[in-house]
């Protein structure tokens, strides 16, 4: 099974199993990672904002226009910011690293 690494708000690295077909948001919830997802993954908010490690950012599909529109609402937006609900785990993403942005 693939795995991924969450870097939490305090800098703690947390490696977790990441089943293929689940979104980063779903994986976070499965493992008790503090990633909100207020709209439950329906692409209607930016509360599942994550910052993808630059080494991994180019391996992801480009964000859709809808995702980019929601990201405009995110606090602490960075060049590799994405919405966790829009990143779906695949075997090719085994080892994916995402950081939870600092909150206001």
Backbone as a ProteinNet text record, in pm:
[ID]
protein_1_A
[PRIMARY]
XXXXXXXXXXXXXXXXXXXXXXXXXXXXXXXXXXXXXXXXXXXXXXXXXXXXXXXXXXXXXXXXXXXXXXXXXXXXXXXXXXXXXXXXXXXXXXXXXXXXXXXX
[TERTIARY]
85.5	0	89.7	52.9	129.5	120.8	211.5	208.2	229.4	202.1	229.6	271.4	326.5	373.6	302.7	243.4	186	286.1	313.6	392.1	291.1	271.2	165.5	204.9	109	127.7	253.2	285.2	400.6	530.3	525.7	645	662.9	577.4	585.2	557.3	646.2	625.6	547.3	441.8	355.3	335.5	395.2	382.5	263.5	177.8	55.3	34.2	-43.4	-87.5	-182.2	-171.9	-253.2	-316.2	-433.1	-496.8	-522.2	-492.5	-517.6	-666.3	-696.2	-834.1	-891.1	-826.3	-871.9	-802.5	-871.9	-810.6	-721.8	-634.2	-549.7	-637.5	-748.9	-841.9	-895.5	-939.6	-992.6	-885.1	-763.8	-652.1	-623.2	-624.9	-602.9	-707.8	-833.3	-941.2	-928.5	-890.6	-874.1	-770	-669.6	-558.9	-560.4	-669	-680.7	-590.2	-551.1	-470.2	-562.7	-518.8	-600.9	-613.4	-693.7	-723.1	-874.6	-928.3	-1072.6	-1161.9	-1165.5	-1254.7	-1400.7	-1434.4	-1570.5	-1676.6	-1643.7	-1743.1	-1743.5	-1666.7	-1658.5	-1609.5	-1521.6	-1460.7	-1540.7	-1637	-1721.4	-1669.4	-1548.1	-1484.5	-1564.5	-1610.9	-1690	-1627	-1502.8	-1433.2	-1282.7	-1204.4	-1058.8	-1001.3	-1084.7	-1038.6	-952.1	-936	-845.3	-717.7	-685.1	-564.9	-440.9	-357.1	-227.3	-121.4	3.2	115	193.5	197.7	264.6	414.4	493.2	638.3	675.7	764.7	799.5	844.1	909.5	952.4	833.9	719.3	600.3	503.3	511	411.9	401.9	513.7	512.5	459.3	445.6	395.4	243.2	181.5	35.5	-25.3	-148.8	-222.7	-240.9	-249	-270.2	-404.2	-411.2	-539.9	-641.6	-766.2	-871.9	-896.1	-969.5	-1004.6	-1086.5	-1175.9	-1256.5	-1168.2	-1069.3	-978	-899.2	-850.1	-775.7	-862.8	-990.3	-1082.1	-1096.5	-1109	-1121.1	-990.5	-878.5	-748.8	-728.6	-790.8	-780.5	-834.9	-916.9	-975.8	-891.8	-787	-706.9	-611.7	-595.3	-498.7	-359.2	-259.3	-121.8	-90.6	-152.7	-134.4	13.1	61	198.3	196.4	311.9	322	272.3	295.3	255.4	129.7	49.5	-74.9	-174.9	-243.8	-350.3	-458.6	-572.8	-678.8	-666.2	-663.9	-647.3	-756.3	-874.8	-985.6	-966.8	-874.3	-855.3	-733.2	-657.7	-542.2	-583	-594	-635.7	-511.7	-497.3	-379.2	-374	-254.4	-225.3	-94.4	-62.7	66.7	182.7	167.3	273.5	300.8	205	222.1	271.6	316.6	369.4	485.2	471.1	572	540.2	425.2	382.1	397.9	449.3	467.8	385.8	299.5	222.9	236.9	236	246.5	113.9	70.7	-47.8	-3.6	-66.2	-22.9	-57.4	19.7	-10	-141.4	-222.8	-351.7	-337.7	-436.2	-431.7	-450.6
-118.5	0	124.4	222.8	348.4	415.1	505.2	584.7	730	817.1	958.8	1019.5	1138.9	1207.5	1341.1	1361.5	1491.5	1561.5	1687.3	1768.4	1859.1	1832.7	1901.3	2044.8	2119.8	2261.3	2287	2194.3	2213.5	2158.1	2109.1	2056.4	1906.1	1841.6	1696.3	1626.3	1532.7	1451.4	1327	1300.6	1187.3	1102.6	986	895.6	803.5	793.8	714.8	629.7	522.4	445	532.2	522	606.1	520.2	464.5	376.2	444.4	372	420.2	451.5	565	604.7	700.2	713.4	810.1	943.5	1051	1183.9	1209.7	1306.7	1346.9	1386.6	1452.9	1488.9	1364.1	1265.2	1141.7	1067.2	1066.8	1000.3	1071.1	1204	1280.4	1244.9	1242.5	1210.4	1067.8	976	835	819.3	908.2	896.9	1005.5	1080.7	1181.3	1302.4	1330.6	1449.5	1570.2	1680.7	1801.3	1880.1	1827.3	1891.7	1899.7	2021.5	2038.6	1977.3	2034	1982.8	2010.7	2136.7	2175.5	2135.3	2137.4	2104.4	1955.8	1876.9	1731.9	1690	1771.3	1734.7	1769.5	1860.1	1893.9	2015.3	2058.2	2170.7	2299.5	2323.7	2443.5	2529.2	2495.9	2575.6	2554.7	2614.4	2598	2547.4	2484.1	2443.3	2317.3	2253.7	2139.1	2178.2	2306.4	2359.7	2291.7	2239.1	2182.5	2241.8	2237.4	2281.1	2155.8	2127.4	2008.3	2035.4	1937.7	1949.2	1976.4	2072.5	2107.4	1989.2	1889.9	1772.4	1691.7	1703.8	1628.7	1711.2	1842.1	1929.1	1903.3	1879.9	1860.2	1722.4	1632.3	1497.5	1490	1598.3	1602.7	1658.6	1620.8	1682.5	1830.8	1911.6	2055.1	2078.3	2179.7	2209.2	2259	2225.8	2275.3	2423.4	2488.5	2627.8	2642.9	2548.1	2553	2543.2	2454.8	2443.4	2572.9	2629.5	2755.7	2866.3	2870.6	2971	2954.5	2830.2	2805.1	2836.1	2804.3	2832.7	2981.6	3065.1	3209.9	3252.9	3168.8	3199	3146.4	3070.7	3006.3	3105.1	3087.5	3166.4	3105.7	3190.8	3143.3	3070.6	3112.3	3048.5	3051.2	2939.5	2927.9	2874	2876.9	2835.4	2692.3	2603.8	2464	2428.7	2528.3	2505	2428.9	2335.5	2259.5	2232.2	2184.5	2140.8	1990	1945.9	1804.1	1717	1773.4	1695	1667.6	1738.7	1724.7	1641.6	1597.2	1511.3	1369.1	1284.2	1145.4	1055.9	972.5	887.9	782.8	766	661.5	594.5	482.4	416.2	510.1	592.6	684.9	792.7	813.9	916	857	731.3	668.6	753.7	800	884.9	1033.7	1069.4	1209.4	1281.3	1404	1484.6	1612.8	1638.3	1762.2	1824.6	1955.8	2029.1	2101.6	2097.4	2173.4	2317.1	2412.4	2551.4	2601.3	2698.3	2761.4	2836.4	2830.9	2899.1	3037.9	3123	3261.4	3266.3
0	0	0	-79.9	-78.6	59.5	82	204	166.9	261	240.7	372.9	365.3	484.7	497	613.9	649	740.2	712.5	805.4	873.7	1003.2	1077.1	1110.9	1166.3	1196.8	1279.8	1370	1459	1401.3	1275.7	1210.5	1223.8	1299.9	1316.6	1184.4	1146.7	1026.1	1064.9	992.7	1025.2	900.2	897.7	783.5	805.6	704.2	715.7	590.8	606.1	490.2	409.5	276.7	189.1	79.7	107.8	9.7	-125.4	-231.6	-367.2	-381.8	-444.6	-470.3	-367.4	-250.8	-151.2	-174.5	-141.2	-151.9	-30.9	-42.9	69.9	188.9	162.7	269.4	339.6	263.3	321.7	400.6	348.9	416.9	549.3	547.1	670.2	774.9	735.6	829.4	882.7	796.7	835.4	945.9	945	1040	1147.5	1157.9	1262.8	1245.1	1120.6	1091.4	1089.8	1146.8	1163.2	1032.6	940.6	813.3	803.7	802.4	823.9	715.9	597.8	492.8	521.8	550	590	488.1	360.7	257.7	224.4	300.5	283.4	144.9	87.7	-39.4	-162.7	-149.7	-264.8	-343	-316.4	-385.4	-369	-244.8	-216.1	-107	-67.3	33.6	14.8	101.9	93.7	225.4	308.3	440.7	439.4	325.2	315.2	240	245.5	182	239.5	151	189.2	97.1	142.9	60.4	23.1	-105.1	-155.5	-161.1	-113.8	-122.7	-268.8	-292.4	-431.2	-517.4	-457.5	-534.5	-586.3	-521.5	-559.4	-643.3	-634.3	-699.5	-850.1	-914.7	-1059.7	-1099.5	-1002.8	-1031.8	-1024.8	-980.7	-970.1	-1097.5	-1124.8	-1235.4	-1204	-1305.7	-1286.6	-1216.5	-1129.8	-1065.7	-1168.7	-1145.7	-1233.4	-1203.6	-1290.7	-1268.3	-1140.4	-1114.3	-992.1	-867.7	-871.9	-757.7	-739.4	-848.4	-838.4	-779.3	-817.9	-762.7	-611.6	-565	-420.1	-348.4	-411.6	-349.4	-325.3	-409.5	-390	-254.1	-192.2	-61.8	54.8	24.4	128.6	195.3	325.7	401.3	382.2	364.5	354.4	225.8	117.8	-12.4	-53.5	-106.1	-155.1	-297.3	-362	-501.9	-525.1	-427.9	-445.9	-364.5	-330.7	-257.7	-343.6	-280	-345.1	-242.5	-290.2	-200.2	-183.6	-57.8	-30.1	-89.5	-105.8	-162.3	-311	-374.2	-518.5	-556.7	-456	-481.9	-445.9	-545.8	-524.7	-531.8	-430.6	-418.5	-528.4	-583.5	-682	-640	-700.5	-673.3	-705	-809.9	-850.3	-745	-654.8	-550.8	-418.3	-420.8	-300.6	-246.5	-121.1	-59.6	-63.6	-118.7	-127.9	6	-0.2	120.2	106	204.4	207.8	346.5	350.7	475.1	502.1	626.7	665.5	691.2	622.9	640.8	781.3	824.6	954.2	941.8	1044.4	1042.1	1100.9	1071.2	1118.5	1269
[MASK]
++++++++++++++++++++++++++++++++++++++++++++++++++++++++++++++++++++++++++++++++++++++++++++++++++++++++

